[in-house]
Every structure is written in structure tokens, then in C-alpha cells.
Amino acid sequence: MTPSTWLVACLFFAVAFLYSSVGFGGASSYLAVMSLFSYPPEVASTIALTLNVLVAGVAFVNYYRNNHLKWHLLWPFLLTSIPAAFVGGTLKVSASIYQVLLNVILLYVAARLFFLTEIQLPAAQERLRPSWGLTLSAGIAIGLLSGIVGVGGGIFLSPLIVLAGWGNVKQASASSAAFIVLNSLSGLAGRLWRGSLNFGELGLVFVLVGLIGGMLGSSLGARRLRHQSLQRVLGIILLLVVARNVWSALA
């Protein structure tokens, strides 16, 4: 393994640790890391989706064991997101479109990390029930985007649940973790159907490293690990990645 490969592995561990602690898989940041080192989109999205399944899966188990899952905050979104993620995974998009979608997602995630504490609602606040129209529409949009780019979509679902007043942060994390796992599996199935499931030479090594980080992070996160400073650092890193990608495209 080269020094750059070791660096990628260390970054994967850190990303998995941080994201799994709040019920996410971390696909957007895995994609950012691999974008910095010029990994092909098919390899990057395959590795990111696979890690999403494993890291978010471990996070879901930890949150479920601590009784944070509310099924009504999960299954309505899955009705449309799973088939939409499969369709997204079968689509072949150009490198330019892929980069635009990726950078938009990274910008959103960076903002999400900066303002994570501001959108958390009191745990005792009375919760509302999500409407069918909104959940089905949101599922389609998130699923398609997840399948095309190679993310699980939890980073979009979690703030939606909290901001709409449907659940508290830990309930949103539990729902997002399960949402990420199932949508990522659907996206991987779409890639397998298209014949573009590609891990590259060391993809499975990165997956193993990320899984270890996810196991450690989620076990702490289920007991409310506080790490707002780390979240902001990660947000800055994502902004730098976007700036680098935009600069390369313009150059």
C-alpha cells in the first residue's frame, strides 16, 4: 500500500466513526475522499454504497437496541425510495453530471454539519405524523439521488424528520440508519444489474477499515457522544473538497 492509500484508509476510518455516531453511513464523505484522489466514479460509488450498508447497519442495531426506532418514521419513506434508488443505480450519467450532483450534495452536507446543533428539537416536544404525500414524494427524490450518486439518503431524511417535528434527533438517527441501509442495497442492486459493481484493487480493504470505525462510532453515538467541533471540522473539509473539484473543472 502506498502512502496515499494509507491516508485514504485513515480518512475512511475517521469518517465512518463520526457519521455512524449520528446514524449515518458517511457515503458523501467517502465520495469526497475518493474524489480528492481521483478514483473513478463507478469505483467510488460502489465502495461508498457498500460502506453505507455496513456502517449504517451497525449504527441501526445500536440505536434499535436503545429503543430509538419509530416505525412510522421509516416505512412510508421506503415505499418509494427503494425502487427509486434501484432505478437511480441503473442510470448511466456522464462524469460532468456526476460531479455536479456530488458537489451539490457535499455543499448540503457541509451546511448540515455546521448547523447540526441548531436544528435539534427538545426531546419532550410533542411530535406530528408525516403526511403520505410528503413522505412518498420525498422518498422518490431521495431514492433517485441516492442511486445515481452513491449515497444512502439519510443525510436528507434526518433533518426532514427533525425540522418537521415528526421525531427527535435519536429517533431521526435510527430511521436514517435503516433508510440508508435499504436504499444503499437497492442502489447496489441497480449497479449489479447494470454490470458496474466495481471495488477496484483495494476497495474491500477500505470497506473493512470503515466498518471498524463504524462499529466504534455507533456504539458511542447511541449513548449521545458530543462532537460538534469535529462536525464543523468535517464540514470545512467538505467545503475544501468542493472548492478543489470546482477549481479542477474550471482549469
Short mmCIF file of C-alpha atoms in Angstrom, two decimals:
data_model
loop_
_atom_site.label_atom_id
_atom_site.label_comp_id
_atom_site.label_asym_id
_atom_site.label_seq_id
_atom_site.Cartn_x
_atom_site.Cartn_y
_atom_site.Cartn_z
CA MET A 1 0.00 0.00 0.00
CA THR A 2 1.27 3.46 -0.93
CA PRO A 3 1.29 6.46 1.47
CA SER A 4 -1.77 7.90 -0.32
CA THR A 5 -3.61 4.59 0.15
CA TRP A 6 -2.86 4.61 3.87
CA LEU A 7 -4.16 8.17 4.05
CA VAL A 8 -7.39 7.16 2.31
CA ALA A 9 -7.81 4.27 4.77
CA CYS A 10 -7.28 6.57 7.78
CA LEU A 11 -9.78 9.09 6.41
CA PHE A 12 -12.31 6.30 5.85
CA PHE A 13 -11.93 5.20 9.47
CA ALA A 14 -12.44 8.76 10.74
CA VAL A 15 -15.47 9.36 8.51
CA ALA A 16 -17.13 6.08 9.48
CA PHE A 17 -16.53 6.74 13.19
CA LEU A 18 -18.03 10.23 13.05
CA TYR A 19 -21.01 9.55 10.80
CA SER A 20 -22.07 6.29 12.44
CA SER A 21 -22.26 8.08 15.79
CA VAL A 22 -25.28 10.03 14.46
CA GLY A 23 -26.81 7.15 12.48
CA PHE A 24 -25.35 7.98 9.06
CA GLY A 25 -23.31 5.85 6.68
CA GLY A 26 -20.94 8.59 5.51
CA ALA A 27 -21.19 7.99 1.76
CA SER A 28 -20.90 11.67 0.87
CA SER A 29 -17.59 11.96 2.69
CA TYR A 30 -16.23 8.69 1.30
CA LEU A 31 -17.03 10.09 -2.13
CA ALA A 32 -15.27 13.33 -1.20
CA VAL A 33 -12.15 11.45 -0.12
CA MET A 34 -12.07 9.36 -3.28
CA SER A 35 -12.72 12.45 -5.38
CA LEU A 36 -9.59 14.03 -3.93
CA PHE A 37 -7.57 11.01 -5.02
CA SER A 38 -9.25 10.76 -8.45
CA TYR A 39 -10.97 7.39 -8.03
CA PRO A 40 -13.29 6.53 -10.96
CA PRO A 41 -16.98 7.29 -10.25
CA GLU A 42 -18.05 3.65 -10.56
CA VAL A 43 -15.43 2.50 -8.04
CA ALA A 44 -16.17 5.40 -5.67
CA SER A 45 -19.94 4.90 -5.68
CA THR A 46 -19.63 1.12 -5.24
CA ILE A 47 -17.34 1.47 -2.22
CA ALA A 48 -19.45 4.27 -0.73
CA LEU A 49 -22.71 2.33 -1.03
CA THR A 50 -21.16 -0.83 0.40
CA LEU A 51 -19.77 1.06 3.38
CA ASN A 52 -23.15 2.69 3.80
CA VAL A 53 -24.79 -0.71 4.19
CA LEU A 54 -22.26 -1.89 6.76
CA VAL A 55 -21.66 1.29 8.78
CA ALA A 56 -25.28 2.42 8.87
CA GLY A 57 -26.32 -1.18 9.57
CA VAL A 58 -24.18 -1.29 12.69
CA ALA A 59 -25.50 2.14 13.71
CA PHE A 60 -29.09 0.96 13.26
CA VAL A 61 -28.52 -2.06 15.52
CA ASN A 62 -27.14 0.17 18.27
CA TYR A 63 -29.95 2.71 18.03
CA TYR A 64 -32.59 -0.03 17.80
CA ARG A 65 -31.26 -1.74 20.92
CA ASN A 66 -31.61 1.59 22.74
CA ASN A 67 -35.30 1.84 21.69
CA HIS A 68 -34.96 4.87 19.42
CA LEU A 69 -36.69 3.43 16.32
CA LYS A 70 -40.22 4.60 15.47
CA TRP A 71 -41.52 2.59 12.52
CA HIS A 72 -43.91 5.29 11.30
CA LEU A 73 -40.84 7.48 10.67
CA LEU A 74 -39.31 4.86 8.39
CA TRP A 75 -41.54 2.61 6.30
CA PRO A 76 -43.62 5.30 4.47
CA PHE A 77 -40.42 6.79 3.02
CA LEU A 78 -39.17 3.36 1.98
CA LEU A 79 -42.22 2.62 -0.18
CA THR A 80 -40.96 4.89 -2.95
CA SER A 81 -37.28 5.38 -2.10
CA ILE A 82 -36.21 1.74 -2.53
CA PRO A 83 -37.48 1.33 -6.12
CA ALA A 84 -36.28 4.87 -6.92
CA ALA A 85 -32.79 4.04 -5.64
CA PHE A 86 -32.73 0.93 -7.82
CA VAL A 87 -33.69 2.99 -10.87
CA GLY A 88 -31.04 5.57 -9.98
CA GLY A 89 -28.43 2.83 -9.69
CA THR A 90 -29.21 1.59 -13.19
CA LEU A 91 -28.76 5.04 -14.75
CA LYS A 92 -25.52 5.85 -16.51
CA VAL A 93 -24.67 9.52 -16.02
CA SER A 94 -21.80 11.49 -17.53
CA ALA A 95 -18.78 12.42 -15.43
CA SER A 96 -19.78 16.11 -15.57
CA ILE A 97 -23.32 15.45 -14.28
CA TYR A 98 -21.93 13.15 -11.60
CA GLN A 99 -19.54 15.88 -10.42
CA VAL A 100 -22.31 18.49 -10.31
CA LEU A 101 -24.58 16.24 -8.25
CA LEU A 102 -21.72 15.21 -5.97
CA ASN A 103 -20.64 18.80 -5.28
CA VAL A 104 -24.21 19.93 -4.59
CA ILE A 105 -24.60 17.08 -2.08
CA LEU A 106 -21.26 17.89 -0.44
CA LEU A 107 -22.26 21.54 -0.07
CA TYR A 108 -25.52 20.49 1.54
CA VAL A 109 -23.80 18.05 3.90
CA ALA A 110 -21.24 20.69 4.90
CA ALA A 111 -24.05 23.10 5.83
CA ARG A 112 -25.84 20.27 7.64
CA LEU A 113 -22.76 19.58 9.74
CA PHE A 114 -22.22 23.25 10.59
CA PHE A 115 -25.79 23.73 11.80
CA LEU A 116 -26.50 20.30 13.30
CA THR A 117 -26.92 21.58 16.86
CA GLU A 118 -29.22 24.42 15.79
CA ILE A 119 -31.89 22.09 14.33
CA GLN A 120 -32.10 19.72 17.27
CA LEU A 121 -35.50 19.99 18.96
CA PRO A 122 -36.32 19.27 22.62
CA ALA A 123 -36.87 15.57 23.16
CA ALA A 124 -40.08 16.23 25.09
CA GLN A 125 -41.76 18.20 22.29
CA GLU A 126 -45.00 16.67 21.00
CA ARG A 127 -44.46 15.02 17.61
CA LEU A 128 -46.59 15.21 14.49
CA ARG A 129 -47.37 12.46 11.97
CA PRO A 130 -45.86 12.83 8.48
CA SER A 131 -48.33 13.15 5.60
CA TRP A 132 -48.44 10.47 2.91
CA GLY A 133 -48.00 12.92 0.07
CA LEU A 134 -44.81 14.37 1.51
CA THR A 135 -43.30 11.03 2.53
CA LEU A 136 -43.91 9.41 -0.87
CA SER A 137 -42.58 12.42 -2.77
CA ALA A 138 -39.54 12.74 -0.52
CA GLY A 139 -38.85 9.02 -0.90
CA ILE A 140 -38.78 9.27 -4.70
CA ALA A 141 -36.46 12.29 -4.72
CA ILE A 142 -34.05 10.95 -2.12
CA GLY A 143 -34.04 7.45 -3.61
CA LEU A 144 -33.21 8.61 -7.15
CA LEU A 145 -30.42 10.87 -5.95
CA SER A 146 -29.06 8.12 -3.71
CA GLY A 147 -28.92 5.58 -6.51
CA ILE A 148 -27.33 7.91 -9.07
CA VAL A 149 -24.57 9.40 -6.92
CA GLY A 150 -23.96 6.56 -4.47
CA VAL A 151 -25.27 7.88 -1.16
CA GLY A 152 -27.86 6.42 1.20
CA GLY A 153 -30.03 9.50 1.57
CA GLY A 154 -30.13 9.54 5.37
CA ILE A 155 -28.39 12.91 5.44
CA PHE A 156 -31.56 14.31 3.82
CA LEU A 157 -34.12 12.27 5.75
CA SER A 158 -32.77 13.00 9.23
CA PRO A 159 -33.11 16.82 9.15
CA LEU A 160 -36.51 16.46 7.45
CA ILE A 161 -37.81 14.39 10.36
CA VAL A 162 -36.43 16.79 12.96
CA LEU A 163 -37.37 20.08 11.27
CA ALA A 164 -40.91 18.88 10.51
CA GLY A 165 -41.41 17.97 14.16
CA TRP A 166 -42.02 14.28 13.48
CA GLY A 167 -39.36 12.93 15.84
CA ASN A 168 -36.37 13.83 17.99
CA VAL A 169 -32.75 13.57 16.93
CA LYS A 170 -32.16 10.00 18.07
CA GLN A 171 -35.40 8.80 16.50
CA ALA A 172 -34.33 10.51 13.27
CA SER A 173 -30.91 8.84 13.52
CA ALA A 174 -32.47 5.39 13.93
CA SER A 175 -34.79 5.92 10.95
CA SER A 176 -31.99 7.35 8.82
CA ALA A 177 -29.70 4.41 9.56
CA ALA A 178 -32.28 1.87 8.39
CA PHE A 179 -33.21 4.09 5.43
CA ILE A 180 -29.55 4.28 4.38
CA VAL A 181 -29.05 0.52 4.57
CA LEU A 182 -32.07 -0.36 2.45
CA ASN A 183 -31.57 2.36 -0.15
CA SER A 184 -27.88 1.56 -0.45
CA LEU A 185 -28.71 -2.11 -1.01
CA SER A 186 -31.18 -1.08 -3.68
CA GLY A 187 -28.59 1.17 -5.34
CA LEU A 188 -26.02 -1.63 -5.29
CA ALA A 189 -28.56 -3.98 -6.86
CA GLY A 190 -29.07 -1.46 -9.63
CA ARG A 191 -25.34 -1.31 -10.27
CA LEU A 192 -25.13 -5.09 -10.26
CA TRP A 193 -27.98 -5.20 -12.77
CA ARG A 194 -26.11 -2.72 -14.98
CA GLY A 195 -22.82 -4.62 -14.54
CA SER A 196 -20.97 -1.68 -12.97
CA LEU A 197 -20.29 -3.05 -9.48
CA ASN A 198 -16.57 -2.29 -9.20
CA PHE A 199 -14.48 -2.17 -5.99
CA GLY A 200 -11.13 -1.54 -7.63
CA GLU A 201 -7.92 -3.01 -6.26
CA LEU A 202 -8.17 -2.01 -2.59
CA GLY A 203 -11.86 -1.27 -2.21
CA LEU A 204 -12.51 -4.20 0.12
CA VAL A 205 -9.66 -3.04 2.40
CA PHE A 206 -11.27 0.40 2.67
CA VAL A 207 -14.61 -1.26 3.40
CA LEU A 208 -13.10 -3.25 6.27
CA VAL A 209 -11.41 -0.18 7.77
CA GLY A 210 -14.65 1.80 7.54
CA LEU A 211 -16.62 -1.00 9.16
CA ILE A 212 -14.30 -0.98 12.20
CA GLY A 213 -14.68 2.80 12.52
CA GLY A 214 -18.45 2.48 12.22
CA MET A 215 -18.65 -0.13 14.96
CA LEU A 216 -16.75 2.09 17.38
CA GLY A 217 -18.55 5.32 16.48
CA SER A 218 -22.09 3.97 16.59
CA SER A 219 -21.62 2.29 19.96
CA LEU A 220 -20.64 5.66 21.44
CA GLY A 221 -23.22 7.64 19.47
CA ALA A 222 -26.14 5.62 20.80
CA ARG A 223 -25.12 6.88 24.24
CA ARG A 224 -25.05 10.52 22.99
CA LEU A 225 -21.48 11.27 22.04
CA ARG A 226 -20.98 15.02 21.71
CA HIS A 227 -18.69 16.04 18.87
CA GLN A 228 -19.88 19.37 17.41
CA SER A 229 -16.29 20.59 16.90
CA LEU A 230 -15.43 17.51 14.85
CA GLN A 231 -18.57 18.02 12.79
CA ARG A 232 -17.52 21.54 11.93
CA VAL A 233 -14.04 20.40 11.00
CA LEU A 234 -15.54 17.81 8.68
CA GLY A 235 -17.78 20.49 7.20
CA ILE A 236 -14.73 22.63 6.42
CA ILE A 237 -13.02 19.64 4.79
CA LEU A 238 -16.04 19.02 2.58
CA LEU A 239 -16.10 22.67 1.51
CA LEU A 240 -12.42 22.44 0.59
CA VAL A 241 -13.12 19.32 -1.47
CA VAL A 242 -15.89 21.12 -3.35
CA ALA A 243 -13.60 24.10 -3.96
CA ARG A 244 -10.92 21.76 -5.27
CA ASN A 245 -13.37 19.98 -7.58
CA VAL A 246 -14.75 23.23 -8.95
CA TRP A 247 -11.22 24.58 -9.49
CA SER A 248 -10.21 21.42 -11.36
CA ALA A 249 -13.31 21.61 -13.55
CA LEU A 250 -12.67 25.26 -14.42
CA ALA A 251 -8.98 24.58 -15.08
#
